Tab-separated table of C-alpha atoms in Angstrom:
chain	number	residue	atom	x	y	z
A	1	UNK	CA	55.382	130.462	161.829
A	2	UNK	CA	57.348	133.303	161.740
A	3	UNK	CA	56.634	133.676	158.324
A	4	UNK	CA	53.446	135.524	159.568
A	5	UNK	CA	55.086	137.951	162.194
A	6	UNK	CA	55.371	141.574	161.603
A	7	UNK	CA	58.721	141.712	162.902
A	8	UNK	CA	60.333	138.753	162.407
A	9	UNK	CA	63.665	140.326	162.990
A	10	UNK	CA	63.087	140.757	166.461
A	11	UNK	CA	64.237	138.451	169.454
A	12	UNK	CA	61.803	136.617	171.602
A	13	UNK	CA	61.245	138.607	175.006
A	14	UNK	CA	60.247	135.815	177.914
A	15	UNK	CA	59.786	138.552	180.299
A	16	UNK	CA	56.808	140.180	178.172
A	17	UNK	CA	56.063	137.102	176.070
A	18	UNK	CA	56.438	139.045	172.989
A	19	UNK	CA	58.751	138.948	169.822
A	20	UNK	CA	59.336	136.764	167.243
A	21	UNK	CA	58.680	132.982	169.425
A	22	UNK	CA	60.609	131.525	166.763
A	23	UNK	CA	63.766	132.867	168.084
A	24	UNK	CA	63.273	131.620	171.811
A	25	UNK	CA	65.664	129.688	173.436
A	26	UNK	CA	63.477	126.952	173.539
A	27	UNK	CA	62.673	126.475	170.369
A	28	UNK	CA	65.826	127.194	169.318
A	29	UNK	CA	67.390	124.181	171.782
A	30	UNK	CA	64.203	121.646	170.370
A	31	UNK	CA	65.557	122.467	166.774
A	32	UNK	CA	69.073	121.303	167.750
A	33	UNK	CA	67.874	118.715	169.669
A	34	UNK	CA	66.091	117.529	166.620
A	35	UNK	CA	68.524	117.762	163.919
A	36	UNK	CA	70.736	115.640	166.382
A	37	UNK	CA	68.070	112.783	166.506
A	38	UNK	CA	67.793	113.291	162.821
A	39	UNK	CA	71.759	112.227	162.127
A	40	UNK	CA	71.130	109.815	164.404
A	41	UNK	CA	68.408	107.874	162.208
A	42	UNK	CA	66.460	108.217	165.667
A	43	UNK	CA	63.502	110.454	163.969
A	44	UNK	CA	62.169	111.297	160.605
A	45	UNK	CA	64.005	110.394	157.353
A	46	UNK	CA	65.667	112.798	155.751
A	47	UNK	CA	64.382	114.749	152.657
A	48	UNK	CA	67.871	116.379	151.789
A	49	UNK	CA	69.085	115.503	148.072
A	50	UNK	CA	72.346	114.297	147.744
A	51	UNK	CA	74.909	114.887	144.844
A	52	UNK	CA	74.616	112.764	141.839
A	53	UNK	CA	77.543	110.128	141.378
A	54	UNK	CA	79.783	110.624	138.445
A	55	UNK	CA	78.004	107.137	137.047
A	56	UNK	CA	74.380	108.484	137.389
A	57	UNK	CA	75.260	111.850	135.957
A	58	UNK	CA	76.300	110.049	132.963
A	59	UNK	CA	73.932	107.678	133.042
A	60	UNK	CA	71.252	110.556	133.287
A	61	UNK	CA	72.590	111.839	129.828
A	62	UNK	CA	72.622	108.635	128.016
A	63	UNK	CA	68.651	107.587	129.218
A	64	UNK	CA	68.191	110.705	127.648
A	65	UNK	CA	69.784	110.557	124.450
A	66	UNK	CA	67.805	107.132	123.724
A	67	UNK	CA	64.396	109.069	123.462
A	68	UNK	CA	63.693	109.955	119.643
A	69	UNK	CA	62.124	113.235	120.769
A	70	UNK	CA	64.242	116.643	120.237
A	71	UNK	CA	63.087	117.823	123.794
A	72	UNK	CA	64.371	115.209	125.515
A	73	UNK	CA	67.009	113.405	123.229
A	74	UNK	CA	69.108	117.031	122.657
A	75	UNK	CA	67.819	120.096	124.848
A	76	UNK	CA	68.166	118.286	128.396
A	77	UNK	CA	71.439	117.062	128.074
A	78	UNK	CA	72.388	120.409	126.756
A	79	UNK	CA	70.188	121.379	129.983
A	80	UNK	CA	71.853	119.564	132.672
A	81	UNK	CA	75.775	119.654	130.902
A	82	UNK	CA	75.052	123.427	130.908
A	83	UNK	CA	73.285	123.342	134.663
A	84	UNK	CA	76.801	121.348	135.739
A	85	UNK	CA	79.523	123.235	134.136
A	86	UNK	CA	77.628	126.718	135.522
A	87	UNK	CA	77.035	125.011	139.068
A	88	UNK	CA	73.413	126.236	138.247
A	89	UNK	CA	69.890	126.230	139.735
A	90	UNK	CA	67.701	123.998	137.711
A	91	UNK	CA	65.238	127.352	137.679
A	92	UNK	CA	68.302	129.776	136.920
A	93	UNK	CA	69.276	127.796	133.768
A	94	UNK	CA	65.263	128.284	132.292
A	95	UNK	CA	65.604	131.498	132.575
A	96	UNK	CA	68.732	132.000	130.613
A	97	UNK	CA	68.338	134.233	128.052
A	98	UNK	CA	69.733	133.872	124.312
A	99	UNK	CA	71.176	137.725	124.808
A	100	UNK	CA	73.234	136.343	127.598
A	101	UNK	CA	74.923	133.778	125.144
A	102	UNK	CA	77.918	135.779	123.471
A	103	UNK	CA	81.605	135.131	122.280
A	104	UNK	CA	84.965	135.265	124.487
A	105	UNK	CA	86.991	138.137	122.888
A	106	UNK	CA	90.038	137.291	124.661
A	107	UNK	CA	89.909	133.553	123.988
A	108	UNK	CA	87.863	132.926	120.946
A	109	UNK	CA	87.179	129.412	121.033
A	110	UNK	CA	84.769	129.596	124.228
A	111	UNK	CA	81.922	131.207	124.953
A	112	UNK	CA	80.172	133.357	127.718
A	113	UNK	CA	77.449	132.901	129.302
A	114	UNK	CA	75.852	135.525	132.075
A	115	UNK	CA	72.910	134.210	134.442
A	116	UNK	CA	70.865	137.135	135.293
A	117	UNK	CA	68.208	135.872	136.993
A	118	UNK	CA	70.193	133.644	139.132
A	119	UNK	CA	68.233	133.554	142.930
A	120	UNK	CA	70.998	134.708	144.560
A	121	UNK	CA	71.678	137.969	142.200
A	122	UNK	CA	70.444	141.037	143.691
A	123	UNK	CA	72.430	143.786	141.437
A	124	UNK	CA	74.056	143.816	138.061
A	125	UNK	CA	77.222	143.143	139.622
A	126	UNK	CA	76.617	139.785	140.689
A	127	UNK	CA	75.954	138.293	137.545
A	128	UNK	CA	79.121	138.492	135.874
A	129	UNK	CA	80.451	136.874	132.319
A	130	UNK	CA	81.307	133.716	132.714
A	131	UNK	CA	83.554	131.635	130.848
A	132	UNK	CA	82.226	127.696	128.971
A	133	UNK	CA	84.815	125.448	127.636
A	134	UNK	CA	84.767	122.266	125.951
A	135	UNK	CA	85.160	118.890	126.970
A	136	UNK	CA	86.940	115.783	125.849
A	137	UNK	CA	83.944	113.769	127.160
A	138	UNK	CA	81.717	114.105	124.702
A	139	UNK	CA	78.639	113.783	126.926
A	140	UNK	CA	79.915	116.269	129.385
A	141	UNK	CA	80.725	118.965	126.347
A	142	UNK	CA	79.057	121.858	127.273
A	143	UNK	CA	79.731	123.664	123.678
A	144	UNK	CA	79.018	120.099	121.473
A	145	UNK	CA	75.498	119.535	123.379
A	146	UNK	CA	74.545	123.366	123.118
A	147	UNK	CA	75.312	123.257	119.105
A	148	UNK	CA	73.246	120.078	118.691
A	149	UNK	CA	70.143	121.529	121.349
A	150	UNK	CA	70.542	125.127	119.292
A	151	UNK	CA	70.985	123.952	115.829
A	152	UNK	CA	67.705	121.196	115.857
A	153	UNK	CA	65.559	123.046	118.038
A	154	UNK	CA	65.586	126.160	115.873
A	155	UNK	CA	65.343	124.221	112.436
A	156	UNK	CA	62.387	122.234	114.020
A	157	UNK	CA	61.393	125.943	114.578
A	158	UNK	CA	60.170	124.804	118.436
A	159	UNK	CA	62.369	127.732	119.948
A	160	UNK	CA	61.928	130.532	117.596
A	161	UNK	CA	59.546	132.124	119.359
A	162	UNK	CA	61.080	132.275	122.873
A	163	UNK	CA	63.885	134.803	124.872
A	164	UNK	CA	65.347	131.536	126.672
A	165	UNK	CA	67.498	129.309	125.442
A	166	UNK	CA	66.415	126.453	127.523
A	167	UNK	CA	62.720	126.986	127.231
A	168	UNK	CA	61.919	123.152	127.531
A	169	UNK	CA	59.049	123.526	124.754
A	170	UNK	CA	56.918	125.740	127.708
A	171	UNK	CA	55.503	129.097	127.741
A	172	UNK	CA	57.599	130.260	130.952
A	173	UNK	CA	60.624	129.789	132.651
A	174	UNK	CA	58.584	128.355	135.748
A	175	UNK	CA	56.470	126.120	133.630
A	176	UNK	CA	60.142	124.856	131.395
A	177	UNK	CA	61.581	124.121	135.320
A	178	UNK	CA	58.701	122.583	136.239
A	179	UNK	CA	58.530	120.260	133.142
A	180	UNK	CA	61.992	120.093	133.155
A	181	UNK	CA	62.022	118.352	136.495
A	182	UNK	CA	58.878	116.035	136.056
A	183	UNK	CA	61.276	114.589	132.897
A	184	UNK	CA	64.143	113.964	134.873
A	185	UNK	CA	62.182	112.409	137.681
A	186	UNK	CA	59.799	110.354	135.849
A	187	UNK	CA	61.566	109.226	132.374
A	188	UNK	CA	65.352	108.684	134.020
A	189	UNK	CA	65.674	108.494	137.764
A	190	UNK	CA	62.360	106.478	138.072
A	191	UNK	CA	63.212	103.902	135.152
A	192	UNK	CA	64.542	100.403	136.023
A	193	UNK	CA	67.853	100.906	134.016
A	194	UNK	CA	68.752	103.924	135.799
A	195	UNK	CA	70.615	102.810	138.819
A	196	UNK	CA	71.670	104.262	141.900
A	197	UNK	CA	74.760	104.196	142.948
A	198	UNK	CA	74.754	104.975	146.479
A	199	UNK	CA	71.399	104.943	148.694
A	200	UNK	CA	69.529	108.509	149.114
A	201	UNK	CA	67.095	111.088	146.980
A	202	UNK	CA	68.211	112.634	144.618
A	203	UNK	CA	66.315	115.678	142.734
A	204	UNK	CA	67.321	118.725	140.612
A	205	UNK	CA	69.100	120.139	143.517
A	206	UNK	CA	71.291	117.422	142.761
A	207	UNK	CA	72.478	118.339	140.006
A	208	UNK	CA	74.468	121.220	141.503
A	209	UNK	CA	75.550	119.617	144.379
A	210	UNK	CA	77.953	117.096	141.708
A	211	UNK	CA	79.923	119.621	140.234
A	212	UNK	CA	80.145	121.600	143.232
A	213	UNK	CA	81.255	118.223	145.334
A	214	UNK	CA	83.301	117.460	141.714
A	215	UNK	CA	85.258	120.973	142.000
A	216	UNK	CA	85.886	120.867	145.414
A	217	UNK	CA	87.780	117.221	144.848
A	218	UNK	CA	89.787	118.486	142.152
A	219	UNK	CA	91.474	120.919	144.510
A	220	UNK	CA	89.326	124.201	143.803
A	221	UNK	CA	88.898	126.159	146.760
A	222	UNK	CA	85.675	127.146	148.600
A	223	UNK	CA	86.113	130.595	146.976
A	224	UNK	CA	86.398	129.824	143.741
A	225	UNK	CA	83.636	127.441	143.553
A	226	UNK	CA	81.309	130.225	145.139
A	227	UNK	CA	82.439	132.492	142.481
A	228	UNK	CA	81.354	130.097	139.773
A	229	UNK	CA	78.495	129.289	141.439
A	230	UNK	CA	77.244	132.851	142.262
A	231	UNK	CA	76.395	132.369	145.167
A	232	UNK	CA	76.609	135.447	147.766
A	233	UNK	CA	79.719	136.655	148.382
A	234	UNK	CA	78.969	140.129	150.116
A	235	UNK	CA	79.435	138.786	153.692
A	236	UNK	CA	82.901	140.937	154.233
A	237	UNK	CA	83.959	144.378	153.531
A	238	UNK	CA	85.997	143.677	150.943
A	239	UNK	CA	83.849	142.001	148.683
A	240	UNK	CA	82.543	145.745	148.337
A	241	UNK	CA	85.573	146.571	146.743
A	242	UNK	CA	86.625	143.705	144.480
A	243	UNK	CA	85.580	143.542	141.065
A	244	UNK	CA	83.003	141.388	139.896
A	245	UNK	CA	84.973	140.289	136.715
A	246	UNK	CA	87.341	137.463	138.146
A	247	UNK	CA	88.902	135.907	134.782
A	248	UNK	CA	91.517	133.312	136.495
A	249	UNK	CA	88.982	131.532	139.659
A	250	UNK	CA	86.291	131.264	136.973
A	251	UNK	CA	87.947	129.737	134.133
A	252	UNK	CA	89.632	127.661	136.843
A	253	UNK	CA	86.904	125.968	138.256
A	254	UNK	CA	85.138	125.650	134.495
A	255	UNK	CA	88.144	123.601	133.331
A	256	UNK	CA	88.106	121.312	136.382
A	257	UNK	CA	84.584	120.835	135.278
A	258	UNK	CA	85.738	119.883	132.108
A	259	UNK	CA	85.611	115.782	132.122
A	260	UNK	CA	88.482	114.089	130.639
A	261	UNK	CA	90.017	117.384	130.171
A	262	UNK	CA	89.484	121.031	128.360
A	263	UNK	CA	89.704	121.330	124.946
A	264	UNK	CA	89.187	123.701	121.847
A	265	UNK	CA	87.717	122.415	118.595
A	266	UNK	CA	90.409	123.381	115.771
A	267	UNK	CA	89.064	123.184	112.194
A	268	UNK	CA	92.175	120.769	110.335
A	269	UNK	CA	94.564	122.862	107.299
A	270	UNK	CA	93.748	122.319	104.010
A	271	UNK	CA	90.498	120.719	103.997
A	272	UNK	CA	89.023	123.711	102.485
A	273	UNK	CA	86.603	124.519	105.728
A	274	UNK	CA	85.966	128.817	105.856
A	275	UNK	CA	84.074	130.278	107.971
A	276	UNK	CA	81.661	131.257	105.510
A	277	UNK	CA	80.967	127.614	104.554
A	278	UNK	CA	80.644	126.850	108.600
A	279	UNK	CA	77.750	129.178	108.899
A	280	UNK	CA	76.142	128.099	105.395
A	281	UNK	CA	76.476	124.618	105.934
A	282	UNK	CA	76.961	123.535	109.542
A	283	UNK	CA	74.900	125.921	112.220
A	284	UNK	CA	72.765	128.296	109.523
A	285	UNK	CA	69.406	128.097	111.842
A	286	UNK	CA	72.232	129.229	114.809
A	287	UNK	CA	73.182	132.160	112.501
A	288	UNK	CA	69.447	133.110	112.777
A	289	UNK	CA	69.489	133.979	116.572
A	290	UNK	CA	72.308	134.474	117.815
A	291	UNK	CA	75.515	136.491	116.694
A	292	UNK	CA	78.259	135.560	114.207
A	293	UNK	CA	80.970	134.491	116.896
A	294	UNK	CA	78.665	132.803	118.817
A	295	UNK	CA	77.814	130.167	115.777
A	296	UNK	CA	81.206	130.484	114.610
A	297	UNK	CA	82.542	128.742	118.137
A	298	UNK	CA	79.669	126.085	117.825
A	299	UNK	CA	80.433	125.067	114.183
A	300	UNK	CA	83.488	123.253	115.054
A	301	UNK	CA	81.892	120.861	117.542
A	302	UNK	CA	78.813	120.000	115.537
A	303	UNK	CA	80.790	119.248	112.641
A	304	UNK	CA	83.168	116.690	114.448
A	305	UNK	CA	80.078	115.518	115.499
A	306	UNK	CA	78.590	114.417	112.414
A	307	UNK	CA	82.182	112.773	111.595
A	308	UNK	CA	82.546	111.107	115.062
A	309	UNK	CA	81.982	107.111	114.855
A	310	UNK	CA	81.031	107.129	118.444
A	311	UNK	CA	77.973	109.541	117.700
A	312	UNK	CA	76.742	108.018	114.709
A	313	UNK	CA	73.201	107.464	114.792
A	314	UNK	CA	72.920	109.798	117.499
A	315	UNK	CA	72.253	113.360	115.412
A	316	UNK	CA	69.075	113.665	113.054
A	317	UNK	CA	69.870	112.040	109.903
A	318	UNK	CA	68.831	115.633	107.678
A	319	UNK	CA	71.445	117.231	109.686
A	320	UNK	CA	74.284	114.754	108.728
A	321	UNK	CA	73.706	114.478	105.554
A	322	UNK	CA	73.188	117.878	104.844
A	323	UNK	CA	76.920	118.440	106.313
A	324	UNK	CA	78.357	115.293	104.728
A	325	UNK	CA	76.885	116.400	101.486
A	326	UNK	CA	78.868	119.763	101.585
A	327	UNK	CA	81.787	118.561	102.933
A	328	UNK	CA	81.895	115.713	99.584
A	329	UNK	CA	81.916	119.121	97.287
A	330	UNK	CA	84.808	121.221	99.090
A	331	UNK	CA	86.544	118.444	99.698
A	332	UNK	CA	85.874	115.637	96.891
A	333	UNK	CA	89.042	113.710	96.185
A	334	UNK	CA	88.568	112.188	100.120
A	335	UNK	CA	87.971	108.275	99.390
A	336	UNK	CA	86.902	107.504	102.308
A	337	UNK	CA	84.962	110.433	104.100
A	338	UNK	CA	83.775	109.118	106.961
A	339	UNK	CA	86.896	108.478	108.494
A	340	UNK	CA	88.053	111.873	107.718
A	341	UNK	CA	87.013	114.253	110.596
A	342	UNK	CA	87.846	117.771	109.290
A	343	UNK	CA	87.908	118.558	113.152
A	344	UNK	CA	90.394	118.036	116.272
A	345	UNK	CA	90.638	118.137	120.206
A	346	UNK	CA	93.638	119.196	121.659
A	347	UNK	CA	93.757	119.385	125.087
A	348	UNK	CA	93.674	122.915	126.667
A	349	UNK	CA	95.340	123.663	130.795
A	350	UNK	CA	94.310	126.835	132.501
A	351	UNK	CA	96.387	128.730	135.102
A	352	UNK	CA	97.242	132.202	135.513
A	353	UNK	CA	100.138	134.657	136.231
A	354	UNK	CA	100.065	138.515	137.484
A	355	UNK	CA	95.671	138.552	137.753
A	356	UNK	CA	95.701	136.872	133.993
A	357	UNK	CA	94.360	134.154	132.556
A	358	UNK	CA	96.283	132.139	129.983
A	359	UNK	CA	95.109	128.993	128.111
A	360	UNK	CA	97.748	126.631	126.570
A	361	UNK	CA	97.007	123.658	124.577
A	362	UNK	CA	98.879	120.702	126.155
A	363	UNK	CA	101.270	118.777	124.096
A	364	UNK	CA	101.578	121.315	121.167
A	365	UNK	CA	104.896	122.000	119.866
A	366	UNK	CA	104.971	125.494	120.374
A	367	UNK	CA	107.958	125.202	122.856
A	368	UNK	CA	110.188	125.338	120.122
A	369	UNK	CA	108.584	128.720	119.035
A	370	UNK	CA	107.868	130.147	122.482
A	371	UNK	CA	112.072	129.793	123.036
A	372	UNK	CA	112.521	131.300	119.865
A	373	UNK	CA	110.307	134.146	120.397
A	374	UNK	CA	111.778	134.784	123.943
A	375	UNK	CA	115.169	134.759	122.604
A	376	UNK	CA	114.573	137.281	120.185
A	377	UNK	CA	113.130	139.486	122.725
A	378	UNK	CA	116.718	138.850	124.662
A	379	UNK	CA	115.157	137.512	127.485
A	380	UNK	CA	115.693	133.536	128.939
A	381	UNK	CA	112.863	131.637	129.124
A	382	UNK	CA	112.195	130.239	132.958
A	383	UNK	CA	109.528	128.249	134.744
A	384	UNK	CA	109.582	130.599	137.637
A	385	UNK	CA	106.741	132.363	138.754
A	386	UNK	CA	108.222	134.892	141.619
A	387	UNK	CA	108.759	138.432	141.439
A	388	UNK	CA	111.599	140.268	140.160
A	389	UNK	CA	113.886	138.886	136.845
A	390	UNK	CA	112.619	135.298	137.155
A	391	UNK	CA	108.783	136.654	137.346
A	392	UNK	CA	109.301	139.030	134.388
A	393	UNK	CA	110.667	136.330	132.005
A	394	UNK	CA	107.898	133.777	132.939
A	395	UNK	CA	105.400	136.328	132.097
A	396	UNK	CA	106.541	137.222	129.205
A	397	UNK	CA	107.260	133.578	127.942
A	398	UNK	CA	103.472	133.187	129.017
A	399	UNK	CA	102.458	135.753	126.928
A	400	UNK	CA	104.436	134.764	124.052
A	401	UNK	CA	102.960	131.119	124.334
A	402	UNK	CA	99.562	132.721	124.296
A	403	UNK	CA	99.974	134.753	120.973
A	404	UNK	CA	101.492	132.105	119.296
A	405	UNK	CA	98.673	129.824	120.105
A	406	UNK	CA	96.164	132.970	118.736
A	407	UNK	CA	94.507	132.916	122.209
A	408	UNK	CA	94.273	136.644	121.443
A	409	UNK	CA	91.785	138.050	119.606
């Protein structure tokens, strides 16, 4: 109703009868009254979504992955992993653009993505870079199921033609949400093996609700988790005044994200892998539309795809074999190739010191080194993080971890 008044702004006036009635006592005591009938299953049923289960998430992703279609079998996981690990709108994701895709400088093994057209982004300043990082699970991997989507969509040349990188095989971002949903709803969450875990609808809106209820469990604060999830933040002075770049609360919340644990893809020594051969061989239809670093970070996890035994079966056949069939020529005297992955996880923590972010693989044996390289700089390396000496020599043993792991560009 109040949709239609002129001012809706205004307060109701009893004494004139005029305003907006919408913001009369009385209506405003009737709404209470009936919200409080509503928790108490004494009126309508609710049509609220609730957050998606860690079980139906996943078993969201592997309903899809059964289809034989592209569309469905490799762009909506890459869809929803990407909606989850951004704490996206199902609409904000369609509309993200392939410009927005680009490299991390500072930490080249990630990527970062910028949401532009996110609902709650009024100014450029709200839609900052944001960081993606890869997962152990390899269903939640936001970088593995954006190489697969990227690399088979473009060879089946379905996505040449469009600014989005989600465009769901649509004209517009409003038709791809649109379709996008109508999949979800009809060809997972209405099929007999899809089951619910706890009673209640669930729709799209759903989908942000998990990693938002997911983050919040894992100890990330309210703050952070708005950050990620862009939604508004200009509710105090301050926020005026701090910057919209927030490196540490970002990558924070994106690595909590990160099922089983973040993790960079590290191409193995002496197999013979270049970069050059990556982007010949492994994402050249990436190469095509978007930017050297940003195929160069998606060529690792495709190609310990195609050597994964739990994925077998799962990419297009031309695609393996066209990377197995390279792989036999650099690398020939291999008996048994299949077992060879020339790829490997290693576990990546996040945390942060002085307003920086570092990112230290977890149970590399760079201690030795980082000692070494602390010593030589005559300084004692500590594990505390206060000010003063102690402060000083945790920083720099932090920095010296982080060069020696080449998380600099």
């Amino acid at each position: 109703l109040s949709y239609f008044i002129p001012y809706r702004l205004a307060s109701w006036n009893p004494m004139t009868n005029s305003g907006n009635p919408t913001r009369s006592q009385p209506i405003i005591d009737l709404i209470k009254a009936v919200k409080k009938k509503e928790v108490r299953k004494q009126g309508k049923a609710t049509s609220a979504v609730r957050p998606l289960e860690a079980e139906e998430f996943a078993s969201t992703l592997n309903l899809l992955r059964k289809y034989p279609d592209i569309l469905r079998r490799f762009q909506m996981p890459a869809l929803c992993t990407f909606q989850f690990h951004m704490i996206g709108r199902i609409d904000d994701c369609c509309k993200f653009l392939k410009e927005n895709l680009t490299s991390n400088r500072r930490f080249p093994f990630t990527l970062a993505a910028k949401l532009c057209w996110s609902k709650n982004v009024k100014e450029e300043r709200e839609a900052p870079k944001q960081v993606l990082i890869g997962s152990m699970s390899t269903i939640y991997c936001v970088l593995l199921t954006l190489a697969v989507h990227l690399e088979t969509s473009i060879e089946s040349s379905v996505s040449q033609t469009s600014r989005f990188v989600f465009d769901i095989q649509t004209d517009s971002p409003k038709n791809a949400k649109n379709r996008a949903y109508r999949i979800l709803r009809d060809d997972v969450w209405a099929k007999s093996e899809f089951e619910k875990v706890v009673t209640g609808l669930i729709g799209t809106h759903s989908l942000r609700k998990y990693p938002s209820t997911h983050a919040r469990r894992n100890g990330c604060s309210r703050d952070d988790i708005d950050f990620r999830g862009r939604w508004k933040r200009h509710t105090r002075q301050v926020d005026t005044y701090i910057d919209v770049e927030l490196p540490y609360p970002d990558a924070k919340v994106a690595a909590a994200l990160c099922i089983g644990g973040a993790c960079k893809y590290v191409i193995k020594e002496s197999n013979g892998v270049s970069d050059s051969w990556l982007l010949q061989y492994v994402v050249p239809n990436i190469c095509t539309e978007y930017a050297r670093d940003v195929a160069l970070v998606l060529a690792p996890p495709l190609l310990w795809a195609v050597f994964e035994p739990t994925l077998q079966g799962y990419l297009p056949q031309s695609l393996t074999r066209r990377i197995k069939a390279a792989y036999e020529i650099i690398y020939p005297l291999q008996q048994n190739i299949d077992n060879n992955n020339p790829v490997e996880r290693r576990l990546i923590v996040v945390n942060g010191s002085e307003a920086q972010v570092y990112i230290d693989e977890v149970g590399a044996d760079v201690e030795a080194a980082v000692d070494n390289s602390v010593a030589a700089g005559g300084t004692t390396k500590t594990t505390t993080t206060g000010e003063g000496r102690g402060g000083q020599q945790a920083r720099a043993a932090g920095h010296s971890r982080n060069e020696i792991l080449g998380l600099y560009s």
